[in-house]
mmCIF file of N, CA and C in Angstrom:
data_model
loop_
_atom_site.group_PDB
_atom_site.id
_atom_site.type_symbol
_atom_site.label_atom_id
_atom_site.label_comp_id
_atom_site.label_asym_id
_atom_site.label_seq_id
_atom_site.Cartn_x
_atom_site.Cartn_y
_atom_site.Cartn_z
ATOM 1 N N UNK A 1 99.134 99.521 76.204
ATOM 2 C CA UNK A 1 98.867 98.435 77.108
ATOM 3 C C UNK A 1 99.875 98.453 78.249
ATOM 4 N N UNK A 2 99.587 97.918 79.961
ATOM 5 C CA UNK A 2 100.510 98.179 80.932
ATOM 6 C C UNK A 2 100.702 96.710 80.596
ATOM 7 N N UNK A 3 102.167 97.070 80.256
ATOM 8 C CA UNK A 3 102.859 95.307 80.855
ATOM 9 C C UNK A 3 102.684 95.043 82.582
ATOM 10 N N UNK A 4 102.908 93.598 82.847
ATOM 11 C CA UNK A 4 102.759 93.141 84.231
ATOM 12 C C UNK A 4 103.881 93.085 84.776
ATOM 13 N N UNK A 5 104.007 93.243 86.070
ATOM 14 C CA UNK A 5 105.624 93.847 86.778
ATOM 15 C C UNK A 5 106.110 92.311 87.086
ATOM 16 N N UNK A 6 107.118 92.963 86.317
ATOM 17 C CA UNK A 6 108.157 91.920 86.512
ATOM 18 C C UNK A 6 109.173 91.294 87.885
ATOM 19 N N UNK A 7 110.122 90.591 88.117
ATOM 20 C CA UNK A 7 111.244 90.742 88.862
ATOM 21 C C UNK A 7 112.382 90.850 88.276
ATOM 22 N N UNK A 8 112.779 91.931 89.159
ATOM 23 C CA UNK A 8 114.397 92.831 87.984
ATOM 24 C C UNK A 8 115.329 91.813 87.719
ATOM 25 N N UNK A 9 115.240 90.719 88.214
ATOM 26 C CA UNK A 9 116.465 89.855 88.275
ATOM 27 C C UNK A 9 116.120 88.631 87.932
ATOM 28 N N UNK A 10 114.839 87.760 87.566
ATOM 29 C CA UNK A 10 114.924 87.057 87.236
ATOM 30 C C UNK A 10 113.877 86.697 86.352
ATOM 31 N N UNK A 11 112.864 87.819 86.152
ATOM 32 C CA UNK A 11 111.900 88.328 85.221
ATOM 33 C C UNK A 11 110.316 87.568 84.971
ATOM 34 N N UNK A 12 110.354 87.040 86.601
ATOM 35 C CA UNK A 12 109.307 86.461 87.026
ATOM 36 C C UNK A 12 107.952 87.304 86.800
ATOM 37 N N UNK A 13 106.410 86.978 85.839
ATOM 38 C CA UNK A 13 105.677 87.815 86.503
ATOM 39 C C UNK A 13 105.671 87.763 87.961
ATOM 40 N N UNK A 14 104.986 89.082 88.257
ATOM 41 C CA UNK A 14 104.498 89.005 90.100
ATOM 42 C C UNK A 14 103.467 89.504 89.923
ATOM 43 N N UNK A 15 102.786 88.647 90.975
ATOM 44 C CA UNK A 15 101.169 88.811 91.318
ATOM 45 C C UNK A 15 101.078 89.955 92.610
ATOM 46 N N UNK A 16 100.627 91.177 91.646
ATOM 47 C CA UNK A 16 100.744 92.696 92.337
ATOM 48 C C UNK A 16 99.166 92.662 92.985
ATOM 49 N N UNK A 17 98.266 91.604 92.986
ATOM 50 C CA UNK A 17 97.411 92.307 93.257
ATOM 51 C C UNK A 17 97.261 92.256 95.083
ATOM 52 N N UNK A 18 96.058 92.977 95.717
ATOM 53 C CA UNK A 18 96.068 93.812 96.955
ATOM 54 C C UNK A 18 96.747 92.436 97.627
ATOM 55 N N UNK A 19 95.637 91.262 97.423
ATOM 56 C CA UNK A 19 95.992 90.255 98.731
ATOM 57 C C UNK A 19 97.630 89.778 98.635
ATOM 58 N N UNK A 20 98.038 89.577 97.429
ATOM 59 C CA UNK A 20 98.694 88.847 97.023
ATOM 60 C C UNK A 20 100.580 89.781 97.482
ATOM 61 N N UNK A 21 100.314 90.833 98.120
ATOM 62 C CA UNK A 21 101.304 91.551 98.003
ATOM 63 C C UNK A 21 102.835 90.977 99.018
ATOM 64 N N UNK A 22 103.736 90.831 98.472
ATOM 65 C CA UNK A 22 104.711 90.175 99.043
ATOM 66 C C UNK A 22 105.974 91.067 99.717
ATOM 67 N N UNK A 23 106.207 90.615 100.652
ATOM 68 C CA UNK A 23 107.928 91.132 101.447
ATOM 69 C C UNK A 23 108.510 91.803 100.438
ATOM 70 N N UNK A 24 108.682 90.854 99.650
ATOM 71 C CA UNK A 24 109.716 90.850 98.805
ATOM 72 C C UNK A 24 109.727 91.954 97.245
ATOM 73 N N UNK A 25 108.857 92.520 97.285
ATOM 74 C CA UNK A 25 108.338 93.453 96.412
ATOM 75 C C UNK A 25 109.595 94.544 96.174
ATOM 76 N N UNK A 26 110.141 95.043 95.189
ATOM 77 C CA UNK A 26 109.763 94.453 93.749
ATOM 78 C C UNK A 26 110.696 93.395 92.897
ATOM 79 N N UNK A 27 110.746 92.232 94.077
ATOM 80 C CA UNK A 27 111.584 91.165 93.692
ATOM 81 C C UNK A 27 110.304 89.872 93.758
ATOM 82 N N UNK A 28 110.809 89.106 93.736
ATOM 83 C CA UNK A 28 109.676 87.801 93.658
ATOM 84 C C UNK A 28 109.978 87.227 94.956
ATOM 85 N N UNK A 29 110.693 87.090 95.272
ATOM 86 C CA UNK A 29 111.364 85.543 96.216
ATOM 87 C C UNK A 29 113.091 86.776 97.151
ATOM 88 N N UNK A 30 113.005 86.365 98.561
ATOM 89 C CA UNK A 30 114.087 86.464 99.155
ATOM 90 C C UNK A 30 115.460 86.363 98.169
ATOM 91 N N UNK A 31 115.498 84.945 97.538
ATOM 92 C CA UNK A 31 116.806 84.802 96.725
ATOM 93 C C UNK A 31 116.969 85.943 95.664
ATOM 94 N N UNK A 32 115.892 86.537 94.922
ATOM 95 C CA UNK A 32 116.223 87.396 94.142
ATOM 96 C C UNK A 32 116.640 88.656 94.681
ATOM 97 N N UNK A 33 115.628 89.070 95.583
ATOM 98 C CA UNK A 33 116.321 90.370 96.549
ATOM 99 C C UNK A 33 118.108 90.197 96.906
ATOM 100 N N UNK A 34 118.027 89.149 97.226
ATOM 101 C CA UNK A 34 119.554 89.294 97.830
ATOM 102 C C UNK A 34 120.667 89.058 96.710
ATOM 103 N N UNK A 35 120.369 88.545 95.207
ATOM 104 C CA UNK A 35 120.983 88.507 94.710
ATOM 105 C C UNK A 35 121.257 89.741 94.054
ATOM 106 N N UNK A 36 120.498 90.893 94.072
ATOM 107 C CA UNK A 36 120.143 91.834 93.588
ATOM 108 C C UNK A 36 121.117 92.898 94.649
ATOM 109 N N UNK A 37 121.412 92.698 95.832
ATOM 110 C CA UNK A 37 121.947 92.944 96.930
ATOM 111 C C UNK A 37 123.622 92.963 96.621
ATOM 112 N N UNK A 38 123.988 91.782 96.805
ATOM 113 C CA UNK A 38 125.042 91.124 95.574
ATOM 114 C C UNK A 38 125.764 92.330 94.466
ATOM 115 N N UNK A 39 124.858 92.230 93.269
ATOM 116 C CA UNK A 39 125.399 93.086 92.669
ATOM 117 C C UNK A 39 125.472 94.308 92.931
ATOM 118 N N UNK A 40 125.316 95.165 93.795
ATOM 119 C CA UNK A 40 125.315 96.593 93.538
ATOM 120 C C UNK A 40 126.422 96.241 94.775
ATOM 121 N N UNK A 41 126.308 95.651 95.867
ATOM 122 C CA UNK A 41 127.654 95.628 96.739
ATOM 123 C C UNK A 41 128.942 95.374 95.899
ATOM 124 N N UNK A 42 129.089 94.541 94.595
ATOM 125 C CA UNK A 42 130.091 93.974 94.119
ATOM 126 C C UNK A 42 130.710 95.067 92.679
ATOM 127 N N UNK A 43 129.330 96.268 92.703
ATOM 128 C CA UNK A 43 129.600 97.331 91.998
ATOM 129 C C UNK A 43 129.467 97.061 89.972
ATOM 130 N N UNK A 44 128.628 95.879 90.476
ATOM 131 C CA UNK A 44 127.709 95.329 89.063
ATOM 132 C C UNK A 44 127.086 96.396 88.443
ATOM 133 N N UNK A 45 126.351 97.195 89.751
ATOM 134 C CA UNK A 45 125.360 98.057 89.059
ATOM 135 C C UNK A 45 126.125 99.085 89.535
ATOM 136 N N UNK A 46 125.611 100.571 88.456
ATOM 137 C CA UNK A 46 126.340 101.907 88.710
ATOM 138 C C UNK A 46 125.162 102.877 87.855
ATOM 139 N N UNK A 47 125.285 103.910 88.254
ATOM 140 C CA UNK A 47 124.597 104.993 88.034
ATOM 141 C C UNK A 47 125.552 106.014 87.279
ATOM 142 N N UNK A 48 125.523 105.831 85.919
ATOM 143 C CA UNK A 48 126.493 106.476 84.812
ATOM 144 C C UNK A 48 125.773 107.758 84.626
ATOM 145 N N UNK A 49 126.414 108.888 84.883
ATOM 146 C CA UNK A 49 125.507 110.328 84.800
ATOM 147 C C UNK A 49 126.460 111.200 84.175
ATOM 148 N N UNK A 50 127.404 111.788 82.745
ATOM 149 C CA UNK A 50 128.375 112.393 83.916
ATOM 150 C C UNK A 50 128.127 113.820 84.586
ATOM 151 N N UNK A 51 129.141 114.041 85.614
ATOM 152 C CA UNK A 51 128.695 115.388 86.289
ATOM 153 C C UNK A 51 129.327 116.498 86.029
ATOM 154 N N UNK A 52 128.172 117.626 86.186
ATOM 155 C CA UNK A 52 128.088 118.860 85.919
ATOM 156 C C UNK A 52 128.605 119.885 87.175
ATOM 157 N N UNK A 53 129.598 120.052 87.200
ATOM 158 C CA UNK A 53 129.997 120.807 88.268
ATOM 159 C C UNK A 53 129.296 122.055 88.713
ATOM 160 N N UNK A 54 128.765 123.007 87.348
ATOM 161 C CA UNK A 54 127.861 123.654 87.451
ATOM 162 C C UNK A 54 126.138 123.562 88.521
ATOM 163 N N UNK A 55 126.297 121.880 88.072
ATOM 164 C CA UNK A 55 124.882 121.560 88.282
ATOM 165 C C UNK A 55 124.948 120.777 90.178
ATOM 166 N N UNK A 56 126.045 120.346 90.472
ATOM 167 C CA UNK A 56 126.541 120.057 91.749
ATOM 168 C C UNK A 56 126.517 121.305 92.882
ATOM 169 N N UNK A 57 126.435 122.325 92.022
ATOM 170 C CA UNK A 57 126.776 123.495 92.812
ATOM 171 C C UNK A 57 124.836 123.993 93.157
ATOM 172 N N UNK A 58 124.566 123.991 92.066
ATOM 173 C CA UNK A 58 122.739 123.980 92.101
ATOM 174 C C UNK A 58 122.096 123.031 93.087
ATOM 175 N N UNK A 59 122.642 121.799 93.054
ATOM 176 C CA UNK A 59 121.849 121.034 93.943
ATOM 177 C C UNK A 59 122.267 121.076 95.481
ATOM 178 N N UNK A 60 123.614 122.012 95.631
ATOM 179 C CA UNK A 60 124.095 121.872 97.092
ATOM 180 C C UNK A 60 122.923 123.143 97.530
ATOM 181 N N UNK A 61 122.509 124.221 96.825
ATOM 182 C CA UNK A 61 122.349 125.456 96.985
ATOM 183 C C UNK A 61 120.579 124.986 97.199
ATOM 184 N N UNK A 62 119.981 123.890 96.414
ATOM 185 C CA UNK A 62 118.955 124.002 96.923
ATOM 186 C C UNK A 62 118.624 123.140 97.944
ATOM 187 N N UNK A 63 119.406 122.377 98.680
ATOM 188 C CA UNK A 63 119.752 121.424 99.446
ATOM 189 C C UNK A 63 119.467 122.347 100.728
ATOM 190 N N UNK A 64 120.193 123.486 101.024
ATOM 191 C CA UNK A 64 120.857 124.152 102.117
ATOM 192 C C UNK A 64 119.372 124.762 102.849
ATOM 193 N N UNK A 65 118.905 124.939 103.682
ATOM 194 C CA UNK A 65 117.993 126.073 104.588
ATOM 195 C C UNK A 65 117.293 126.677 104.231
ATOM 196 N N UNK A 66 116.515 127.497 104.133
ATOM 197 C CA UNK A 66 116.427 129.379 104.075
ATOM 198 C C UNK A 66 117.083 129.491 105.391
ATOM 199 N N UNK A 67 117.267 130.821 105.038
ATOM 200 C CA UNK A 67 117.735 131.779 106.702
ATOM 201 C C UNK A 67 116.857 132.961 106.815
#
C-alpha cells in the first residue's frame, strides 16, 4: 500500500493531488519550510556517510570532461 505524503516536519497529510498542488511542496505551510530551513542552517541535520578516499577519487574522475 502507498502511504500519503506527509510533511517532514510536522507530519501533516498533504493534499498531492493535481489542483491542490502547493508552493510549499514537500512541506505543508511556509512555517514548516522555514523551520526546516532552520535546522540544517543550525546543523540539526547532517548527512553521516563515512568517506572513502578511494571512492572521492572515483567521483572527481567521473566528474572531469572527456578530452
Amino acid at each position: 500500500m502507498i502511504r500519503p505524503q506527509t510533511c517532514p516536519v510536522c507530519k501533516k497529510v498533504l493534499d498531492v493531488t493535481a489542483g491542490a498542488a502547493s508552493r510549499f511542496l514537500p512541506f505543508c505551510s511556509e512555517r514548516c519550510q522555514q523551520i526546516d530551513m532552520y535546522r540544517w542552517s543550525t546543523g540539526k541535520y547532517a548527512i553521516v556517510e563515512p568517506l572513502d578516499p578511494k571512492q572521492i577519487g572515483q567521483d572527481n574522475e567521473l566528474d572531469a570532461e572527456p578530452e
